[in-house]
XYZ file of N, CA and C in Angstrom:
540
model
N 24.680 -5.440 6.318
C 24.317 -3.265 5.872
C 23.169 -3.422 5.222
N 22.460 -3.092 5.661
C 21.836 -2.878 3.827
C 22.163 -2.352 3.303
N 22.027 -2.601 1.979
C 22.122 -2.229 0.853
C 22.143 -2.151 -0.789
N 21.979 -1.816 -1.763
C 21.746 -1.825 -3.053
C 22.765 -2.390 -3.606
N 22.327 -3.295 -4.303
C 23.219 -4.732 -4.845
C 23.093 -3.884 -6.039
N 24.143 -3.281 -6.562
C 23.912 -2.315 -8.404
C 23.257 -3.507 -9.235
N 24.605 -5.041 -9.105
C 24.634 -5.635 -9.679
C 23.893 -7.034 -10.562
N 22.483 -6.426 -9.465
C 20.662 -7.647 -9.116
C 19.924 -6.582 -10.144
N 19.415 -7.059 -11.225
C 18.554 -6.408 -12.416
C 17.247 -6.364 -11.277
N 16.730 -4.564 -11.386
C 15.977 -4.578 -10.243
C 14.277 -4.978 -11.316
N 13.370 -5.249 -10.372
C 12.232 -6.316 -11.410
C 10.866 -5.028 -10.138
N 10.524 -4.120 -11.569
C 9.196 -3.938 -10.853
C 8.009 -4.522 -10.057
N 7.463 -3.630 -9.101
C 6.655 -4.445 -8.190
C 4.989 -3.705 -8.029
N 4.156 -4.800 -8.954
C 2.394 -3.950 -9.139
C 1.627 -3.840 -8.397
N 1.641 -2.533 -7.866
C 1.149 -1.793 -6.591
C -0.156 -1.603 -6.235
N -1.476 -1.794 -5.797
C -1.839 -1.260 -5.400
C -2.180 0.146 -3.916
N -3.072 1.206 -5.018
C -3.073 2.221 -4.052
C -4.586 1.738 -3.236
N -4.932 1.744 -2.350
C -6.351 1.869 -1.124
C -6.079 3.374 -0.648
N -6.817 4.861 -0.882
C -7.111 5.350 0.620
C -8.499 5.381 1.101
N -8.319 5.306 2.357
C -9.533 4.962 3.270
C -9.607 6.533 3.793
N -10.841 7.279 3.867
C -11.812 8.453 4.238
C -12.949 8.260 3.713
N -13.614 8.840 4.673
C -14.576 9.480 4.371
C -15.109 10.748 4.398
N -14.079 11.323 3.568
C -14.487 13.305 2.981
C -12.880 13.123 1.956
N -11.872 12.562 1.836
C -11.169 12.403 0.368
C -11.892 11.946 -0.651
N -11.452 13.302 -1.771
C -11.935 12.366 -3.081
C -11.006 13.068 -3.867
N -10.845 11.968 -5.120
C -9.254 12.078 -6.092
C -8.587 13.408 -5.861
N -9.143 14.576 -6.294
C -8.761 15.810 -6.164
C -8.045 16.226 -4.980
N -8.275 15.785 -4.112
C -7.308 16.408 -2.445
C -6.511 15.082 -2.455
N -6.537 14.042 -2.103
C -6.199 12.854 -2.087
C -4.747 12.752 -1.982
N -3.756 14.283 -1.038
C -3.035 13.705 -1.529
C -1.555 12.925 -0.411
N -2.538 12.479 0.265
C -2.071 11.568 0.792
C -0.678 9.793 -0.412
N -1.855 9.566 -1.171
C -2.481 9.050 -2.357
C -0.991 9.416 -3.029
N -1.431 10.670 -3.530
C -0.669 11.772 -4.601
C 0.878 11.136 -3.907
N 0.980 11.177 -2.681
C 2.352 10.931 -2.454
C 3.114 9.596 -2.656
N 2.517 8.776 -2.603
C 2.335 7.613 -2.494
C 2.523 7.176 -4.368
N 1.701 7.751 -4.370
C 1.005 6.658 -6.415
C 2.986 7.704 -7.035
N 3.124 8.815 -5.920
C 4.468 9.508 -6.716
C 5.885 8.824 -6.964
N 5.703 8.364 -5.468
C 6.540 8.025 -5.069
C 7.366 5.802 -6.180
N 6.160 5.631 -5.872
C 5.931 4.458 -6.483
C 6.415 4.480 -7.518
N 5.483 5.097 -8.488
C 6.302 5.579 -10.332
C 7.621 5.443 -10.427
N 7.464 7.013 -9.492
C 9.160 7.561 -9.099
C 10.266 6.101 -8.843
N 10.212 5.484 -8.154
C 10.747 4.486 -7.864
C 10.911 3.419 -8.977
N 9.800 3.271 -10.483
C 10.022 2.386 -11.077
C 9.156 1.410 -10.720
N 8.139 1.362 -10.235
C 7.223 0.679 -9.592
C 5.974 0.514 -10.707
N 5.181 -0.274 -10.339
C 3.958 0.398 -11.162
C 2.982 0.335 -10.267
N 1.749 1.591 -10.757
C 0.646 2.082 -10.334
C -0.278 0.558 -11.315
N -1.293 -0.834 -10.089
C -1.929 -1.627 -10.823
C -2.898 -1.222 -10.345
N -3.525 -0.087 -9.803
C -4.971 0.337 -8.994
C -4.932 1.472 -7.786
N -6.256 1.741 -8.132
C -6.203 3.215 -7.694
C -7.215 3.546 -6.824
N -8.110 3.642 -5.456
C -8.808 3.436 -4.999
C -9.625 3.999 -3.734
N -10.247 5.500 -3.121
C -10.476 5.322 -2.442
C -12.542 5.073 -1.767
N -12.330 4.895 -0.708
C -13.019 3.555 -0.242
C -13.355 4.228 1.664
N -14.951 4.875 1.564
C -15.387 4.984 3.245
C -14.026 4.160 4.231
N -14.427 5.115 5.856
C -13.801 4.368 6.304
C -14.757 3.256 7.530
N -15.110 2.231 6.731
C -16.176 1.626 7.058
C -15.390 -0.607 6.837
N -15.320 -0.944 7.707
C -14.278 -2.480 8.114
C -14.966 -3.473 6.290
N -15.507 -3.192 6.324
C -16.537 -4.468 5.276
C -16.091 -4.017 4.367
N -16.080 -2.788 3.603
C -15.265 -2.175 2.315
C -14.334 -2.026 2.019
N -13.370 -1.843 3.467
C -12.448 -1.901 3.503
C -11.600 -3.347 2.878
N -12.275 -4.580 3.985
C -11.942 -5.721 3.520
C -11.848 -6.364 2.267
N -12.999 -6.123 1.625
C -13.942 -6.024 0.542
C -12.847 -5.713 -0.477
N -12.367 -4.756 -0.866
C -11.796 -4.207 -1.226
C -10.106 -4.600 -1.650
N -9.613 -5.056 -0.082
C -8.208 -5.526 -0.184
C -8.520 -7.340 -0.705
N -9.646 -8.061 -0.634
C -9.741 -9.018 -0.910
C -9.798 -8.988 -2.133
N -10.151 -7.875 -2.662
C -10.601 -8.384 -4.551
C -9.286 -7.542 -5.348
N -8.389 -7.191 -4.631
C -7.024 -6.867 -4.636
C -5.732 -8.040 -4.258
N -5.869 -8.890 -3.874
C -5.323 -9.984 -3.187
C -5.911 -10.778 -3.961
N -6.637 -10.588 -4.818
C -7.160 -12.287 -5.401
C -7.024 -11.715 -6.971
N -6.291 -10.355 -7.235
C -6.005 -9.949 -8.881
C -4.683 -10.676 -8.564
N -4.172 -11.160 -10.207
C -2.825 -11.090 -10.858
C -2.143 -10.159 -11.109
N -2.939 -9.458 -11.254
C -2.046 -7.624 -11.460
C -1.542 -7.269 -10.186
N -1.471 -7.064 -9.241
C -1.186 -6.382 -7.768
C -0.157 -7.621 -7.272
N 0.795 -7.298 -7.213
C 1.460 -7.742 -6.030
C 1.540 -7.696 -4.297
N 0.825 -5.974 -4.411
C 1.332 -5.694 -3.463
C 0.119 -3.833 -3.140
N -0.519 -3.756 -2.006
C -1.781 -2.809 -1.909
C -0.697 -2.188 -0.260
N -0.862 -0.450 -0.832
C -0.711 0.105 0.810
C -1.730 1.045 0.876
N -2.398 0.553 1.278
C -3.243 1.463 1.859
C -2.845 2.601 3.017
N -3.674 3.705 2.637
C -3.629 5.182 4.222
C -4.325 5.957 4.402
N -4.503 6.094 5.662
C -5.475 6.484 6.470
C -6.392 5.124 6.803
N -6.980 5.367 8.523
C -7.754 5.033 8.948
C -6.704 4.404 10.436
N -5.614 4.040 10.609
C -4.545 3.731 11.640
C -4.886 4.562 12.796
N -5.307 5.001 12.561
C -5.254 6.279 14.028
C -6.265 5.361 15.270
N -6.764 6.176 16.187
C -7.361 5.584 17.388
C -8.498 6.121 17.738
N -9.025 7.130 16.979
C -10.510 7.248 16.343
C -10.887 5.848 16.320
N -13.023 5.782 17.120
C -13.831 5.150 16.728
C -13.609 4.654 14.929
N -13.962 6.135 14.132
C -14.643 5.432 12.967
C -12.330 4.823 12.042
N -11.744 4.734 12.750
C -10.248 3.876 12.299
C -10.427 2.831 12.209
N -10.776 2.374 11.624
C -10.901 0.530 11.463
C -10.130 0.067 10.996
N -8.867 0.733 9.628
C -8.214 -0.095 8.174
C -7.521 -1.098 9.470
N -6.868 -0.493 10.245
C -6.356 -1.781 10.766
C -6.934 -3.215 10.634
N -8.107 -3.023 12.077
C -8.990 -4.328 12.481
C -9.099 -4.857 10.485
N -9.365 -4.610 9.737
C -9.996 -4.256 7.680
C -8.747 -5.244 7.618
N -7.808 -5.090 8.189
C -6.721 -5.252 6.600
C -6.690 -6.690 8.268
N -5.904 -6.903 8.666
C -6.352 -8.008 10.173
C -6.895 -9.146 9.761
N -8.227 -8.530 9.571
C -9.536 -10.237 8.937
C -8.838 -10.510 7.407
N -8.372 -9.725 7.459
C -7.827 -10.597 5.872
C -7.182 -11.081 5.588
N -5.667 -11.177 6.646
C -4.160 -11.275 6.663
C -4.061 -12.803 6.656
N -3.633 -13.634 6.012
C -2.619 -14.486 6.451
C -1.636 -14.498 7.074
N -0.885 -13.446 7.459
C 0.349 -13.958 8.769
C 0.330 -12.635 8.369
N 0.986 -11.843 10.340
C 1.123 -10.391 10.107
C 2.772 -9.966 10.055
N 3.238 -9.027 9.198
C 4.445 -9.019 9.476
C 4.868 -7.890 10.752
N 4.616 -8.530 11.697
C 4.576 -7.956 12.682
C 5.650 -6.753 13.411
N 6.251 -7.296 11.992
C 8.192 -5.734 12.759
C 7.989 -4.838 11.737
N 6.995 -4.611 10.762
C 6.589 -3.670 10.344
C 6.535 -2.293 11.085
N 5.633 -2.688 11.934
C 4.999 -1.572 12.480
C 5.761 -1.237 14.012
N 6.379 -1.866 14.338
C 7.963 -1.531 15.603
C 8.837 -0.664 14.167
N 9.156 -1.298 12.732
C 9.605 -0.393 12.233
C 9.210 0.968 11.707
N 7.587 1.073 11.864
C 7.494 1.886 11.356
C 7.893 3.615 12.477
N 7.904 2.059 13.566
C 7.649 3.137 15.052
C 8.323 4.157 15.055
N 9.773 3.435 14.961
C 10.961 3.348 15.255
C 11.816 5.151 14.363
N 10.435 4.591 12.888
C 11.202 6.460 12.374
C 9.487 7.006 12.149
N 9.340 6.750 12.750
C 8.231 7.816 13.169
C 8.882 8.677 14.208
N 9.568 8.395 15.394
C 9.967 8.304 16.760
C 11.118 9.949 15.937
N 12.001 9.504 14.956
C 12.662 10.893 14.419
C 12.505 11.505 13.923
N 11.203 11.511 13.262
C 10.503 13.171 12.256
C 9.302 13.137 14.133
N 8.393 12.764 14.860
C 7.431 13.065 15.145
C 7.649 13.002 17.149
N 8.534 11.947 17.593
C 8.291 12.367 18.562
C 7.140 11.231 19.038
N 7.453 10.869 20.499
C 6.691 10.118 21.135
C 4.696 10.626 20.834
N 4.742 11.115 19.335
C 3.111 11.223 18.633
C 3.211 10.008 18.370
N 3.861 9.476 17.558
C 4.334 7.726 16.828
C 3.049 7.119 17.711
N 3.297 7.422 19.083
C 2.594 5.580 19.369
C 0.887 5.920 19.364
N 0.696 6.789 18.793
C -0.704 6.983 18.167
C -0.890 6.128 16.862
N -0.167 5.991 15.865
C -0.093 5.243 14.622
C -0.487 3.902 15.378
N -1.372 2.861 14.436
C -0.878 1.689 14.791
C -0.630 0.661 13.256
N -0.179 1.251 12.280
C 0.495 1.580 11.059
C -0.103 -0.324 10.851
N 0.445 -1.753 10.300
C 0.528 -2.611 10.101
C 0.876 -3.304 8.942
N 1.322 -4.717 8.524
C 1.232 -4.903 7.929
C 1.758 -6.308 7.458
N 1.325 -7.363 5.954
C 0.780 -8.568 6.304
C 1.024 -9.203 5.173
N 0.576 -10.627 4.889
C -0.001 -11.573 3.970
C -1.087 -12.329 3.104
N -1.584 -11.517 2.262
C -2.594 -12.618 2.064
C -2.805 -13.114 0.117
N -3.049 -14.530 0.613
C -3.330 -14.668 -1.070
C -2.244 -14.619 -1.607
N -0.585 -14.603 -0.930
C 0.554 -14.518 -2.468
C 0.385 -12.797 -2.624
N 0.018 -12.050 -1.923
C 0.262 -10.358 -2.167
C 0.365 -9.733 -0.437
N 1.676 -8.565 -0.527
C 1.417 -7.918 0.833
C 0.595 -6.804 0.356
N 0.627 -6.741 2.120
C -1.313 -5.463 2.330
C -0.186 -4.840 3.354
N 0.006 -3.613 3.238
C 0.148 -2.606 4.096
C -0.272 -1.451 4.115
N -0.554 -1.223 5.176
C -2.096 -0.543 6.306
C -0.706 1.139 6.807
N -0.586 2.318 5.968
C -0.347 3.465 6.923
C -1.148 4.649 7.173
N -0.879 5.925 8.217
C -1.484 6.435 8.292
C -2.049 7.408 7.430
N -2.723 8.253 7.377
C -3.369 9.326 6.228
C -2.765 10.420 5.468
N -0.978 10.483 7.413
C -0.558 12.075 6.896
C 0.053 11.289 5.383
N 0.706 12.806 4.394
C 1.196 12.762 3.018
C 2.754 12.634 4.370
N 2.623 13.210 4.984
C 4.168 12.433 6.527
C 4.580 11.738 6.395
N 3.847 11.095 7.486
C 3.534 9.214 7.666
C 4.117 8.692 5.829
N 3.015 9.084 4.816
C 3.459 7.747 3.394
C 5.382 8.474 2.697
N 5.517 9.459 2.782
C 7.097 9.005 2.979
C 7.330 9.067 3.142
N 7.149 8.642 5.035
C 8.467 8.245 5.465
C 8.228 6.457 6.170
N 7.065 5.935 5.057
C 7.415 4.621 5.623
C 7.590 3.960 4.204
N 7.070 5.117 2.338
C 8.139 4.715 1.567
C 9.438 5.118 1.892
N 9.681 6.386 1.828
C 10.975 6.204 1.770
C 12.103 5.282 2.133
N 11.631 5.213 4.125
C 12.226 4.428 4.719
C 12.795 3.466 4.700
N 11.252 2.604 4.386
C 11.283 1.113 4.482
C 11.016 0.760 3.385
N 9.554 0.832 2.787
C 8.916 0.539 1.767
C 10.025 -0.039 0.162
N 10.748 1.867 0.265
C 11.103 1.668 -1.114
C 12.557 0.426 -1.270
N 12.974 0.231 0.635
C 13.951 -0.727 0.138
C 13.454 -2.182 0.059
N 12.414 -2.354 0.677
C 11.617 -4.082 0.952
C 11.224 -4.312 -0.814
N 11.353 -3.561 -0.871
C 10.580 -3.453 -2.498
C 11.696 -3.195 -3.991
N 12.459 -3.009 -2.921
C 13.691 -3.121 -4.650
C 14.311 -4.715 -4.569
N 14.156 -5.827 -5.412
C 14.513 -6.723 -5.532
C 16.342 -6.306 -5.092
N 16.986 -5.332 -5.438
C 18.481 -5.369 -5.531
C 19.574 -4.873 -4.204
N 17.969 -4.950 -2.729
C 17.992 -4.415 -1.766
C 19.059 -5.818 -0.413
N 19.898 -5.602 -0.465
C 20.580 -7.171 0.613
C 20.831 -6.615 1.741
N 20.300 -7.217 2.637
C 20.863 -8.677 2.645
C 19.354 -9.154 1.905
N 18.289 -9.005 2.385
C 16.982 -9.438 1.961
C 16.541 -8.019 1.964
N 15.006 -8.926 1.097
C 14.382 -8.292 0.261
C 12.946 -9.173 0.355
N 11.732 -8.588 -0.021
C 10.250 -8.568 0.042
C 9.919 -8.699 -1.388
N 10.582 -8.388 -2.311
C 10.095 -9.455 -3.724
C 11.174 -10.289 -4.076
N 11.734 -10.506 -3.536
C 12.874 -12.781 -3.707
C 11.869 -13.531 -3.321
N 10.800 -12.958 -2.108
C 10.760 -13.735 -1.787
C 8.615 -13.735 -1.858
N 8.794 -13.018 -3.282
C 7.065 -13.078 -4.227
C 6.371 -14.373 -4.013
N 7.408 -15.143 -5.116
C 7.326 -16.512 -5.514
C 6.999 -17.534 -4.472
N 7.077 -17.576 -3.120
C 7.111 -17.856 -2.565
C 5.854 -18.419 -0.897
N 4.880 -16.678 -1.382
C 4.243 -16.074 -0.518
C 2.870 -17.811 -0.273
N 2.731 -17.695 -1.441
C 1.459 -18.829 -1.452
C 2.160 -19.663 -1.641
N 3.262 -20.630 -1.071
C 3.957 -22.013 -1.908
C 2.783 -23.307 -1.132
N 2.116 -22.715 0.368
C 1.694 -24.221 0.823
C 0.158 -24.040 0.521
N -0.569 -23.181 -0.496
C -1.018 -23.304 -0.879
C -0.551 -24.840 -2.200
N 0.379 -24.468 -2.857
C 0.530 -25.671 -4.433
C 0.474 -26.297 -3.628
N 0.788 -26.870 -2.571
C 1.160 -27.797 -1.958
C 0.351 -29.009 -2.034
N 0.335 -30.900 -2.865
C -0.183 -31.766 -3.135
C -0.233 -32.571 -1.454
C-alpha cells in the first residue's frame, strides 16, 4: 500500500506550469493558480509559468524549451485536453514525448470517475517523459487540476512516497543518452 516514509528527506521538484488557452490571461488563470498554490504549498519550486494559445506548434515549442532547461524537472500543462477542434494539447505533448506514461491517463480517469462520473471519458489527460523531464497534461478546470495534484502528482512527485515515485528515478530518465 502506498504511504509517505517520514524517515526519507523531502526533495523539492522544480516545476513549470503551462496554461493553454485562447482566452485566459494571468489575471483570470484559475487553473494555473490552483497548480501554483499546490506546488508551492507542497514545498516544491515554481520554475516558470506562462500562457500559450491553443496552437499545437506553440505548445510543443514551449514544452521543448522547458525540457531543455536544466532548471526544470517537470512541466504541468492545463487546458486543451478535451475533444473540441481547438483542443490540441495532447497532440503537442505526444509530439514531444520520448516515452508516454500511459497509466497516468488511466489513473486520472479513475480519480475523475469518483468526482464527475461518466463525464470523465471526455478528458484526454496524458503524461510522458522527454529529455529527462516529466510532462503532465491536465484538463483546464481548477477542479481537474486539484484532483490530479491531490490524488496523483502530490504523491508521485514526493520522494518519500513508497513503494516508488517519479522523483527517485529522475536521475535515470535520460541515461540512454549518456551511454557510450
